[in-house]
Coordinates of C-alpha atoms in Angstrom, one line a residue:
M48 CA 53.4 62.3 9.6
S49 CA 49.8 62.8 8.7
K50 CA 48.2 60.7 6.0
P51 CA 47.4 63.6 3.6
I52 CA 51.1 64.6 3.5
V53 CA 52.1 60.9 2.9
L54 CA 49.6 60.7 0.0
I55 CA 51.1 63.8 -1.5
L56 CA 54.6 62.5 -1.1
D57 CA 53.5 59.2 -2.7
Y58 CA 52.0 61.1 -5.6
I59 CA 55.3 63.0 -6.2
A60 CA 57.4 59.9 -5.7
Y61 CA 55.3 57.8 -8.1
T62 CA 55.5 60.5 -10.7
L63 CA 59.3 60.9 -10.5
L64 CA 60.0 57.2 -10.2
G65 CA 57.6 56.5 -13.1
L66 CA 59.4 59.0 -15.2
L67 CA 62.8 57.6 -14.4
C68 CA 61.9 54.0 -15.1
G69 CA 59.8 55.0 -18.1
L70 CA 62.6 56.9 -19.7
F71 CA 64.8 53.9 -19.4
F72 CA 62.3 51.7 -21.2
F73 CA 61.4 54.4 -23.7
S74 CA 65.0 54.9 -24.7
Q75 CA 65.4 51.1 -25.1
Y76 CA 62.3 51.0 -27.2
F77 CA 63.3 54.0 -29.3
N78 CA 66.8 52.4 -29.8
A79 CA 65.1 49.2 -31.0
I80 CA 62.9 50.8 -33.6
S81 CA 65.6 53.1 -34.9
L82 CA 68.4 50.5 -34.7
V83 CA 70.1 49.5 -38.0
A84 CA 71.9 46.1 -38.4
G85 CA 75.7 46.5 -38.1
K86 CA 75.6 50.1 -36.6
N87 CA 75.7 51.5 -33.2
T88 CA 72.7 53.2 -31.6
I89 CA 72.6 57.0 -31.5
F90 CA 71.5 58.7 -28.3
S91 CA 70.2 62.3 -28.3
A92 CA 68.8 64.5 -25.5
E93 CA 65.8 65.1 -27.8
I94 CA 64.8 61.5 -27.2
L95 CA 64.3 62.3 -23.6
V96 CA 62.1 65.2 -24.4
Y97 CA 59.8 62.9 -26.5
G98 CA 60.0 60.3 -23.7
V99 CA 58.8 62.7 -21.0
F100 CA 55.8 63.8 -23.1
S101 CA 55.0 60.2 -24.0
L102 CA 55.3 58.9 -20.4
L103 CA 53.4 61.6 -18.5
P104 CA 50.0 60.6 -20.0
V105 CA 50.7 57.0 -18.9
I106 CA 51.5 58.3 -15.4
F107 CA 48.4 60.4 -15.2
I108 CA 46.2 57.5 -16.2
T109 CA 47.7 55.0 -13.8
I110 CA 48.6 57.1 -10.8
S111 CA 45.2 56.8 -9.1
M112 CA 45.5 53.0 -9.2
F113 CA 48.9 53.0 -7.5
I114 CA 47.8 55.5 -4.8
A115 CA 44.7 53.2 -4.2
F116 CA 47.1 50.3 -3.8
Y117 CA 48.9 52.2 -1.1
K118 CA 45.7 53.0 0.7
V119 CA 44.6 49.4 0.7
R120 CA 47.5 48.7 3.1
H121 CA 47.1 51.9 5.1
L122 CA 43.4 52.5 5.9
S123 CA 43.9 55.1 8.7
S124 CA 42.6 58.7 8.4
P125 CA 39.8 57.7 5.9
V126 CA 38.2 61.2 5.7
S127 CA 41.3 63.3 5.2
S128 CA 42.9 60.7 2.9
C129 CA 39.8 60.6 0.7
I130 CA 39.7 64.4 0.5
T131 CA 43.4 64.5 -0.3
Y132 CA 43.0 61.8 -2.9
S133 CA 40.1 63.7 -4.6
V134 CA 42.2 66.9 -4.7
L135 CA 45.1 65.1 -6.2
S136 CA 42.9 63.5 -8.8
A137 CA 41.4 66.8 -9.8
F138 CA 44.9 68.4 -9.8
T139 CA 46.0 65.6 -12.2
W140 CA 43.2 65.9 -14.7
F141 CA 42.4 69.6 -14.6
I142 CA 45.9 71.1 -14.1
M143 CA 48.8 68.7 -14.6
Y144 CA 47.5 67.0 -17.8
P145 CA 46.4 70.3 -19.5
A146 CA 49.6 72.0 -18.5
T147 CA 51.6 69.1 -20.0
L148 CA 49.6 69.4 -23.3
M149 CA 50.2 73.1 -23.5
L150 CA 53.9 72.7 -22.7
Q151 CA 54.2 70.0 -25.3
E152 CA 52.7 72.3 -28.0
K153 CA 55.4 74.8 -27.3
V154 CA 58.4 72.5 -26.9
L155 CA 58.0 69.8 -29.6
P156 CA 58.1 72.2 -32.5
M157 CA 61.5 73.4 -31.2
V158 CA 63.1 69.9 -31.5
T159 CA 63.8 67.5 -34.4
P160 CA 60.7 65.6 -35.5
I161 CA 60.7 62.1 -34.0
E162 CA 60.3 60.5 -37.5
Q163 CA 63.7 62.0 -38.5
L164 CA 65.3 60.8 -35.3
E165 CA 64.0 57.3 -35.9
R166 CA 65.5 57.3 -39.4
K167 CA 68.6 59.3 -38.8
Q168 CA 70.9 56.4 -39.8
E169 CA 71.1 55.1 -43.3
L170 CA 70.4 51.4 -43.7
S171 CA 73.6 49.4 -43.8
G172 CA 75.0 47.6 -46.8
G173 CA 76.1 44.0 -46.8
Y174 CA 72.9 42.6 -45.3
F175 CA 70.0 40.5 -46.6
R176 CA 66.5 41.9 -46.0
K177 CA 63.3 40.1 -46.7
I178 CA 60.4 42.4 -47.7
N179 CA 56.9 41.1 -48.5
G180 CA 58.3 37.7 -49.7
T181 CA 61.2 39.2 -51.7
V182 CA 64.8 38.8 -50.5
Y183 CA 67.1 41.7 -51.2
Y184 CA 70.8 42.0 -50.7
F185 CA 71.8 45.6 -49.9
I186 CA 75.1 46.4 -51.8
H187 CA 75.8 49.7 -50.1
D188 CA 74.4 51.9 -47.4
T189 CA 71.2 53.6 -48.5
E190 CA 71.5 57.2 -49.8
N191 CA 68.8 59.8 -50.5
D192 CA 66.0 57.3 -49.5
S193 CA 67.1 54.8 -52.2
A194 CA 69.2 51.6 -52.0
D195 CA 71.2 49.6 -54.6
V196 CA 70.2 46.0 -54.2
V197 CA 70.3 42.6 -55.7
C198 CA 66.9 40.8 -55.8
L199 CA 67.7 37.2 -55.0
Y200 CA 64.2 35.8 -54.7
D201 CA 60.8 37.2 -55.5
S202 CA 57.7 35.2 -54.4
K203 CA 55.8 36.8 -57.3
A204 CA 58.3 35.5 -59.9
P205 CA 60.2 32.6 -58.2
N206 CA 61.8 31.4 -61.4
D207 CA 63.6 34.6 -62.1
F208 CA 67.4 34.8 -61.5
A209 CA 69.1 37.4 -59.3
K210 CA 68.9 40.9 -60.7
A211 CA 70.3 44.2 -59.6
G212 CA 68.4 47.4 -59.2
T213 CA 67.4 50.3 -57.0
I214 CA 64.5 50.4 -54.6
S215 CA 63.0 53.2 -52.6
V216 CA 63.2 53.1 -48.8
S217 CA 61.4 56.5 -48.2
T218 CA 58.7 56.8 -45.6
N219 CA 56.0 56.4 -48.3
S220 CA 57.5 53.3 -49.9
E221 CA 56.5 49.6 -49.7
F222 CA 59.7 49.0 -47.8
A223 CA 58.6 51.4 -45.0
D224 CA 55.1 50.0 -44.9
F225 CA 56.5 46.5 -44.4
S226 CA 58.9 47.7 -41.7
G227 CA 56.1 49.4 -39.7
D228 CA 57.5 51.2 -36.7
F229 CA 60.9 49.8 -37.2
H230 CA 63.6 51.4 -39.4
D231 CA 65.3 48.1 -40.3
P232 CA 63.2 45.0 -41.1
I233 CA 66.0 42.8 -39.7
I234 CA 65.3 44.3 -36.3
K235 CA 61.6 43.9 -36.8
E236 CA 62.0 40.2 -37.5
S237 CA 64.0 39.7 -34.4
M238 CA 61.5 41.5 -32.1
E239 CA 58.1 40.4 -33.6
K240 CA 57.2 38.4 -30.5
I241 CA 57.4 41.4 -28.2
P242 CA 53.8 42.5 -27.3
Y243 CA 53.3 46.1 -28.5
N244 CA 49.5 46.2 -27.9
V245 CA 49.9 47.8 -24.5
S246 CA 52.0 50.7 -25.8
K247 CA 49.5 51.2 -28.7
I248 CA 46.7 51.6 -26.2
F249 CA 48.5 54.4 -24.4
D250 CA 49.6 55.9 -27.7
F251 CA 45.9 56.1 -28.5
Y252 CA 45.1 57.9 -25.3
K253 CA 47.9 60.3 -25.9
S254 CA 46.6 61.2 -29.3
K255 CA 43.0 61.3 -28.1
A256 CA 43.9 63.7 -25.3
E257 CA 45.8 66.0 -27.6
R258 CA 42.8 66.2 -30.1
T259 CA 40.3 66.7 -27.3
W260 CA 42.3 69.5 -25.7
D261 CA 42.7 71.2 -29.1
T262 CA 38.9 70.9 -29.5
G263 CA 38.1 73.0 -26.4
I264 CA 37.6 73.0 -22.7
V265 CA 34.1 71.5 -22.9
A266 CA 35.4 68.5 -24.9
W267 CA 38.2 68.1 -22.3
L268 CA 35.7 68.0 -19.4
F269 CA 33.8 65.2 -21.1
F270 CA 37.1 63.4 -21.7
C271 CA 37.9 63.7 -18.0
S272 CA 35.0 61.3 -17.3
F273 CA 37.6 58.6 -18.1
G274 CA 39.8 60.0 -15.3
L275 CA 36.8 60.1 -13.0
A276 CA 36.0 56.5 -13.7
L277 CA 39.6 55.5 -12.9
S278 CA 39.7 57.7 -9.8
S279 CA 36.5 56.3 -8.4
L280 CA 38.2 52.9 -8.0
Y281 CA 39.6 54.3 -4.7
S282 CA 36.2 53.3 -3.3
L283 CA 37.2 49.7 -3.6
I284 CA 40.0 49.9 -0.9
R285 CA 37.5 48.6 1.7
V286 CA 35.3 46.4 -0.4
S287 CA 36.7 43.2 1.3
S288 CA 38.4 42.4 4.5
W289 CA 41.2 40.8 2.4
K290 CA 43.6 43.5 1.3
L291 CA 45.0 41.4 -1.5
L292 CA 41.5 40.9 -2.9
N293 CA 40.9 44.7 -2.7
S294 CA 44.1 45.3 -4.7
F295 CA 43.0 42.6 -7.2
W296 CA 39.7 44.3 -7.8
I297 CA 41.3 47.7 -8.2
L298 CA 43.7 46.3 -10.8
I299 CA 41.0 44.4 -12.7
M300 CA 38.6 47.3 -12.8
S301 CA 41.4 49.7 -13.9
C302 CA 42.4 47.5 -16.7
F303 CA 38.7 47.1 -17.7
I304 CA 38.1 50.9 -17.8
I305 CA 41.3 51.5 -19.8
W306 CA 40.5 48.7 -22.2
F307 CA 36.8 49.6 -22.6
N308 CA 37.5 53.3 -23.4
F309 CA 40.1 52.1 -25.9
F310 CA 37.8 49.5 -27.4
Y311 CA 35.0 51.9 -27.8
Y312 CA 36.9 53.8 -30.6
Q313 CA 38.1 50.7 -32.4
P314 CA 36.8 49.8 -35.9
V315 CA 35.2 46.6 -34.6
F316 CA 32.9 48.7 -32.4
S317 CA 32.2 51.3 -35.0
I318 CA 28.9 49.8 -36.1
I319 CA 27.5 49.9 -32.6
R320 CA 28.9 53.3 -31.9
T321 CA 27.3 54.7 -35.1
A322 CA 24.0 53.1 -34.4
I323 CA 23.9 54.6 -30.9
N324 CA 24.8 58.1 -32.1
R325 CA 22.2 57.9 -34.8
F326 CA 19.6 56.9 -32.2
L327 CA 20.5 59.8 -30.0
F328 CA 21.1 62.4 -32.6
D329 CA 19.6 63.4 -36.0
P330 CA 22.4 62.9 -38.6
S331 CA 20.8 65.6 -40.8
K332 CA 21.2 68.3 -38.2
S333 CA 24.2 70.0 -36.7
N334 CA 25.1 68.5 -33.3
F335 CA 27.3 70.0 -30.7
F336 CA 28.6 66.7 -29.4
M337 CA 29.5 65.2 -32.8
E338 CA 31.1 68.4 -34.0
N339 CA 33.4 68.5 -30.9
E340 CA 34.3 64.8 -31.0
I341 CA 32.4 64.2 -27.8
E342 CA 31.1 60.6 -27.4
L343 CA 28.1 61.1 -25.2
P344 CA 27.4 57.3 -24.8
L345 CA 31.0 56.7 -23.6
F346 CA 30.6 59.7 -21.2
A347 CA 27.4 58.1 -19.8
V348 CA 29.1 54.8 -19.3
N349 CA 32.1 56.3 -17.5
M350 CA 29.7 58.3 -15.2
L351 CA 27.7 55.2 -14.5
L352 CA 30.7 53.2 -13.6
S353 CA 32.0 56.1 -11.4
T354 CA 28.6 56.3 -9.6
I355 CA 28.5 52.5 -9.0
M356 CA 32.0 52.5 -7.6
I357 CA 31.4 55.4 -5.3
L358 CA 28.1 53.9 -4.1
I359 CA 29.9 50.6 -3.4
G360 CA 32.5 52.4 -1.4
I361 CA 29.9 54.3 0.6
F362 CA 27.9 51.2 1.3
R363 CA 31.0 49.2 2.5
T364 CA 32.1 52.1 4.7
V365 CA 28.7 52.4 6.4
S366 CA 28.3 48.7 6.8
N367 CA 31.8 48.5 8.4
K368 CA 30.9 51.2 10.8
N369 CA 27.7 49.5 11.8
R370 CA 29.6 46.3 12.5
S371 CA 31.9 48.1 14.9
F372 CA 29.0 49.1 17.2

């Protein structure tokens, strides 16, 4: 079987396998954040719909890395494989990703909002819950976003005796702010050590892609510089005679590009980002890039990284050919 066909089959297999495995973990994660102490989890087909649209962006971002891993071990047919890989990358970022975003815009309004699914069950009575240093005993199940409780300890008034009352558990309450992504703070306390930073990074990219696509095709083309940077790491499949080292470099550089594009938009980098934009653009005048949420400095960095990776690949390919003569 020719290598281009194998690459296409690998592309399809990774997409399907990634969806299947991802849906399993997504359903477990969703059950965790919506779980209520003392009650069974509720499964709904709508969860799978949200899972598919949450997982596809992750697959689109990482698929070039896994195809490159495959090519590290199978270096035959370099020209046809490179062309096929380039076509698949363009297909991912210019057809599959936009098609997914357009389909999402039509499908998600037809299903129950995910916030309602996460808080579908009422919080159970008969349990102690600690919220911002205050311990509450929930007498009954919550009803209409309120709970009958007994306050057993309040860090702000430690000498007060237990007192009964009613607290709000609505999405805008102090209770919800403390619980964060979790519906029940008891579940949050038991899962605090689980690292959620990785999922937050991909959540950021999902939201960023949606905003960019809504802004317009030009903004999307600039956003695709991120995809080009990731796809250019294919050039590292021959950077060393050690295949394991090649895979290592592809993994490290993929993580770096994903992290850097995420870090660029974080508050800690805002001062530098603002300074660069003020240097490039006059704040008092209307600017096409700023109005369309296009970060020209980030685009330039992605293009520079892509160029460097491609030049490294060309140089290593040429040098390997010269050695064979």
